[in-house]
Coordinates of C-alpha atoms and ligand atoms in Angstrom, one line a residue:
M1 CA 11.0 -22.9 19.5
I2 CA 13.6 -25.7 17.9
N3 CA 13.2 -28.6 20.6
V4 CA 16.5 -30.3 20.0
D5 CA 16.1 -33.1 21.9
Q6 CA 13.0 -34.0 20.2
L7 CA 14.7 -33.9 16.9
V8 CA 16.4 -37.3 14.8
A9 CA 18.1 -35.4 12.2
I10 CA 18.3 -31.1 11.0
D11 CA 18.5 -30.8 6.9
I12 CA 20.8 -27.9 6.4
H13 CA 18.9 -27.5 3.3
T14 CA 16.5 -26.8 1.8
H15 CA 14.7 -24.7 -1.3
A16 CA 11.7 -22.6 -0.6
E17 CA 11.2 -22.6 -4.4
K18 CA 6.9 -21.6 -4.7
S19 CA 5.4 -18.5 -3.4
C20 CA 1.9 -17.8 -2.4
R21 CA 2.0 -14.4 -3.0
M22 CA 3.2 -13.9 -6.6
P23 CA 1.9 -15.3 -10.0
T24 CA 4.3 -17.5 -11.2
D25 CA 7.0 -16.2 -13.4
D26 CA 7.4 -16.8 -16.8
E27 CA 11.3 -16.2 -17.4
A28 CA 11.3 -19.3 -14.5
Q29 CA 9.5 -21.8 -16.7
A30 CA 12.9 -22.7 -19.0
M31 CA 14.5 -23.1 -16.3
E32 CA 12.5 -25.5 -13.9
E33 CA 11.2 -27.8 -17.1
A34 CA 16.0 -28.3 -17.5
K35 CA 15.9 -28.7 -13.5
K36 CA 13.2 -31.5 -14.0
K37 CA 14.6 -33.1 -15.9
Y38 CA 18.2 -33.6 -14.4
F39 CA 16.6 -33.8 -10.9
K40 CA 14.6 -36.9 -12.3
H41 CA 13.2 -37.8 -8.2
A42 CA 12.5 -34.2 -7.6
T43 CA 9.0 -33.6 -5.9
G44 CA 7.9 -30.4 -7.5
Q45 CA 7.2 -27.3 -5.5
P46 CA 5.8 -27.6 -2.5
S47 CA 5.2 -24.5 -0.2
I48 CA 6.1 -23.4 2.8
P49 CA 3.8 -25.1 4.8
E50 CA 4.1 -28.2 3.1
I51 CA 7.4 -28.8 3.5
A52 CA 6.8 -28.0 8.1
S53 CA 3.8 -30.2 7.4
Y54 CA 6.9 -33.0 5.8
Y55 CA 9.9 -32.2 8.5
R56 CA 7.3 -32.3 11.4
E57 CA 6.1 -36.0 10.5
R58 CA 9.7 -36.9 10.4
R59 CA 10.3 -35.2 13.7
M60 CA 13.0 -33.4 11.8
A61 CA 14.2 -29.6 11.2
C62 CA 15.0 -27.8 8.3
V63 CA 16.7 -24.8 7.1
I64 CA 14.7 -23.1 4.2
F65 CA 16.1 -20.4 2.0
P66 CA 15.0 -18.5 -1.2
V67 CA 17.6 -18.3 -3.9
D68 CA 17.7 -14.6 -4.9
S69 CA 19.8 -13.8 -8.3
E70 CA 17.1 -11.2 -10.3
C71 CA 20.2 -9.4 -11.4
A72 CA 22.1 -12.2 -12.5
T73 CA 18.8 -14.1 -14.4
G74 CA 16.6 -11.7 -14.4
M75 CA 14.6 -14.2 -12.3
H76 CA 12.1 -13.0 -10.0
R77 CA 13.4 -14.7 -6.2
V78 CA 10.8 -15.9 -3.8
P79 CA 10.3 -12.6 -2.0
N80 CA 12.8 -13.0 1.7
D81 CA 10.0 -11.7 4.2
E82 CA 7.6 -14.2 2.8
V83 CA 10.3 -17.1 3.5
A84 CA 10.8 -15.4 7.1
E85 CA 7.2 -15.4 7.6
L86 CA 5.9 -18.8 7.4
V87 CA 8.7 -19.9 8.7
A88 CA 8.2 -18.0 11.5
Q89 CA 4.4 -19.7 11.5
N90 CA 7.0 -22.9 11.8
S91 CA 9.3 -22.5 14.0
D92 CA 9.0 -25.1 15.7
V93 CA 10.5 -26.8 12.5
M94 CA 12.0 -24.7 10.7
I95 CA 15.7 -22.4 10.8
P96 CA 14.9 -19.8 8.0
F97 CA 17.8 -18.0 6.0
A98 CA 17.4 -15.3 3.6
S99 CA 19.3 -14.8 0.5
I100 CA 20.3 -11.7 -1.3
D101 CA 22.3 -11.2 -4.6
P102 CA 25.2 -9.1 -4.2
H103 CA 24.6 -7.3 -7.7
K104 CA 22.1 -5.6 -5.2
G105 CA 25.2 -3.1 -2.7
K106 CA 23.9 -1.6 -0.9
M107 CA 19.9 -2.0 -0.3
G108 CA 21.5 -5.8 -0.6
V109 CA 22.4 -4.9 2.5
R110 CA 20.4 -3.1 3.6
E111 CA 17.5 -5.6 3.5
A112 CA 20.0 -8.5 4.9
R113 CA 19.6 -6.0 7.7
R114 CA 16.6 -5.9 8.3
L115 CA 16.0 -9.0 8.0
I116 CA 18.0 -10.1 10.7
E117 CA 16.9 -7.3 13.2
E118 CA 12.8 -8.4 11.9
Y119 CA 12.4 -11.6 11.6
G120 CA 16.1 -13.0 13.2
V121 CA 16.7 -14.5 10.4
K122 CA 19.5 -17.3 10.9
G123 CA 22.2 -17.0 7.8
F124 CA 22.8 -16.4 4.0
K125 CA 22.3 -18.5 1.1
F126 CA 24.9 -18.0 -1.6
H127 CA 24.7 -19.5 -5.0
P128 CA 27.6 -18.2 -6.8
S129 CA 26.9 -19.9 -10.6
I130 CA 23.3 -18.7 -10.7
Q131 CA 23.5 -15.6 -9.3
A132 CA 27.5 -14.7 -10.8
F133 CA 30.0 -13.9 -9.0
Y134 CA 32.7 -14.8 -7.4
P135 CA 32.7 -15.1 -3.5
N136 CA 36.2 -13.3 -2.8
D137 CA 35.1 -10.8 -4.7
R138 CA 34.8 -7.5 -2.7
L139 CA 31.3 -6.4 -4.2
A140 CA 29.7 -8.8 -1.7
Y141 CA 32.4 -8.6 1.2
P142 CA 29.6 -5.6 2.1
L143 CA 27.3 -8.6 2.7
Y144 CA 29.7 -10.8 4.5
E145 CA 30.8 -7.9 6.6
L146 CA 26.7 -7.5 8.1
I147 CA 26.8 -11.2 8.6
A148 CA 29.5 -11.4 10.8
E149 CA 29.2 -9.1 12.6
H150 CA 26.3 -10.8 13.3
G151 CA 28.1 -14.0 13.1
L152 CA 25.5 -15.7 10.9
P153 CA 26.3 -18.2 8.9
A154 CA 26.9 -18.1 5.2
L155 CA 26.0 -21.3 2.9
F156 CA 27.3 -21.2 -0.7
H157 CA 26.8 -24.2 -3.3
T158 CA 29.5 -25.4 -4.5
G159 CA 30.9 -27.6 -7.7
Q160 CA 28.2 -28.3 -10.7
T161 CA 24.8 -27.6 -10.7
G162 CA 21.6 -29.0 -12.2
I163 CA 20.6 -25.9 -12.0
G164 CA 20.7 -24.8 -16.1
A165 CA 22.0 -28.3 -17.0
G166 CA 21.4 -29.6 -20.3
M167 CA 19.8 -26.0 -21.2
P168 CA 21.7 -24.6 -24.1
G169 CA 25.1 -22.8 -22.7
G170 CA 23.8 -24.6 -19.6
G171 CA 21.5 -21.8 -19.8
N172 CA 24.4 -19.2 -19.0
V173 CA 25.1 -20.5 -16.3
R174 CA 28.6 -20.6 -15.5
L175 CA 29.9 -23.5 -13.1
K176 CA 33.1 -21.4 -12.5
Y177 CA 32.1 -19.5 -9.9
S178 CA 31.6 -22.6 -8.0
N179 CA 35.3 -23.1 -7.4
P180 CA 34.8 -24.2 -3.2
M181 CA 38.9 -23.0 -3.3
L182 CA 37.6 -19.1 -3.7
L183 CA 35.9 -19.2 -0.1
D184 CA 39.3 -19.8 1.1
D185 CA 39.8 -16.2 0.9
V186 CA 36.3 -15.1 2.3
A187 CA 37.3 -17.6 5.0
A188 CA 40.6 -16.1 5.9
D189 CA 38.8 -12.6 5.7
F190 CA 35.6 -13.6 7.7
P191 CA 37.2 -15.8 10.2
D192 CA 34.2 -15.1 12.0
M193 CA 31.6 -15.6 10.1
P194 CA 31.1 -19.9 9.6
I195 CA 30.8 -20.9 6.4
I196 CA 29.3 -24.1 4.6
L197 CA 30.3 -25.6 1.7
A198 CA 27.2 -27.2 0.1
H199 CA 27.3 -30.3 -1.7
P200 CA 30.3 -32.6 -2.9
S201 CA 32.0 -30.3 -4.4
F202 CA 32.4 -31.9 -8.1
P203 CA 35.1 -30.9 -9.4
W204 CA 36.6 -29.9 -6.7
Q205 CA 36.5 -32.2 -3.7
E206 CA 39.6 -32.2 -2.3
E207 CA 40.2 -28.2 -2.8
A208 CA 36.4 -28.4 -0.3
L209 CA 37.7 -30.7 1.5
S210 CA 41.2 -29.0 2.2
V211 CA 39.1 -25.4 2.9
A212 CA 37.4 -27.2 5.6
T213 CA 40.8 -28.9 7.3
H214 CA 42.4 -25.7 7.1
K215 CA 39.8 -23.1 8.5
P216 CA 38.4 -24.0 12.2
Q217 CA 34.7 -22.2 10.6
V218 CA 34.1 -23.7 7.5
Y219 CA 31.6 -26.6 6.7
I220 CA 30.9 -28.5 4.6
D221 CA 27.0 -30.2 3.9
L222 CA 26.0 -33.4 2.0
S223 CA 23.1 -32.1 0.4
G224 CA 21.8 -32.6 -3.5
W225 CA 23.7 -36.0 -3.8
S226 CA 22.1 -39.7 -2.4
P227 CA 24.9 -40.1 -0.5
K228 CA 25.8 -43.4 -2.9
Y229 CA 27.4 -41.1 -5.4
F230 CA 30.2 -40.1 -2.5
P231 CA 33.1 -40.4 -3.3
P232 CA 35.6 -42.5 -1.2
I233 CA 37.7 -39.6 0.0
L234 CA 34.6 -37.8 1.0
I235 CA 33.5 -40.5 3.8
Q236 CA 37.1 -40.7 4.6
Y237 CA 36.6 -36.9 5.6
A238 CA 33.6 -37.0 6.6
N239 CA 34.9 -40.1 9.3
T240 CA 38.2 -38.6 10.7
L241 CA 39.5 -35.3 10.6
L242 CA 36.2 -33.6 9.8
K243 CA 33.7 -35.4 11.6
H244 CA 32.8 -32.5 13.6
K245 CA 32.1 -30.1 10.3
M246 CA 30.0 -32.4 7.8
L247 CA 26.1 -31.7 7.9
F248 CA 23.2 -33.5 6.9
G249 CA 21.5 -32.0 4.0
S250 CA 18.8 -32.9 1.1
D251 CA 18.3 -29.8 -1.1
F252 CA 14.2 -30.8 -0.5
P253 CA 12.4 -31.1 -2.9
L254 CA 15.3 -31.5 -6.0
I255 CA 16.3 -34.7 -2.8
T256 CA 14.2 -35.5 -0.7
P257 CA 15.4 -36.5 2.9
D258 CA 13.7 -39.9 3.2
R259 CA 15.8 -40.9 -0.3
W260 CA 18.7 -39.3 1.2
L261 CA 18.5 -40.9 4.4
A262 CA 18.5 -44.5 3.7
D263 CA 20.9 -44.2 1.1
F264 CA 22.8 -42.8 4.1
A265 CA 22.3 -45.6 6.2
K266 CA 24.2 -47.7 3.5
I267 CA 27.7 -45.7 3.0
P268 CA 30.3 -46.8 5.8
I269 CA 30.1 -44.3 7.9
K270 CA 30.8 -44.9 11.7
D271 CA 28.0 -45.7 14.2
E272 CA 29.9 -42.8 16.2
V273 CA 29.6 -40.3 13.4
R274 CA 26.3 -40.4 12.2
P275 CA 24.7 -38.6 15.3
L276 CA 26.9 -35.7 14.4
I277 CA 26.6 -35.7 10.9
L278 CA 22.7 -36.1 10.9
K279 CA 22.1 -33.2 14.0
E280 CA 25.0 -32.3 16.9
N281 CA 27.1 -30.2 13.9
A282 CA 24.2 -28.4 12.7
V283 CA 23.1 -27.8 16.3
R284 CA 26.5 -26.4 17.4
L285 CA 26.6 -24.2 14.2
L286 CA 23.7 -23.0 14.1
K287 CA 23.9 -22.2 18.4
L288 CA 20.5 -24.6 19.3
R289 CA 21.1 -25.6 22.3
P290 CA 20.3 -22.7 25.1
E291 CA 24.4 -22.2 26.5
T292 CA 24.3 -23.3 29.7
V293 CA 26.1 -21.5 32.0
Ligands
ZN1 ZN1 20.7 -26.1 -2.5

């Protein structure tokens, strides 16, 4: 349904944070308040149809997902089914990813299979720090096997996270799980599963660049930070060795695409590389253009 030629950009990283069907989760309130303080420009929690209109107005498409950390945090997720159904109603501008807490074991794998078969979800989001697992832990391997079997991408939060920042004990969120070097094992064990390392991976930027340079199926999304704070080495790799593997992502609603794109316009990315990052790399990765025989 997505007509890529009509689009100016594809945002690989947006969040479905508000459920229209579930009551507000009291357990999540402290975390939400802390997040608002950390991301000063946060725009609240728009609904999925509101997000779709925002992207449609700008002739952009977005990948959207919830984050399931129910086992680790005890906070309700926005249901994968709700996201997939609402995305299906906005399939001209939205691409559904799902999220399963790897601690859910076989039930999680079963849900993932159903989401692929029933809704055609196009990838999966993981947040190792919030889900409290090492991405190379065998615990998550049955999920990866299913994802790899369908040739779908898995997107992993990497680096420091704003979630829990400033709360006592960081809201019990541990940064160690989000070292991108842990994904090198996963990339070696699942060569057929594209992997997206989300965000400039502070304080492990060079680890992320190294893994993405070494493993052909590893990509980097540039979401979560205004481009004006990108370290020079990230810009250097985006312009050269990794120009076919860097992806525009905002982290909406935490950062708006408007702000991200305005700041991206000001950093020294080569003109011929800009369309690759903004759209073409995502088109290839997500197989959005029908194969011409
Ligand atoms: Zn995110």
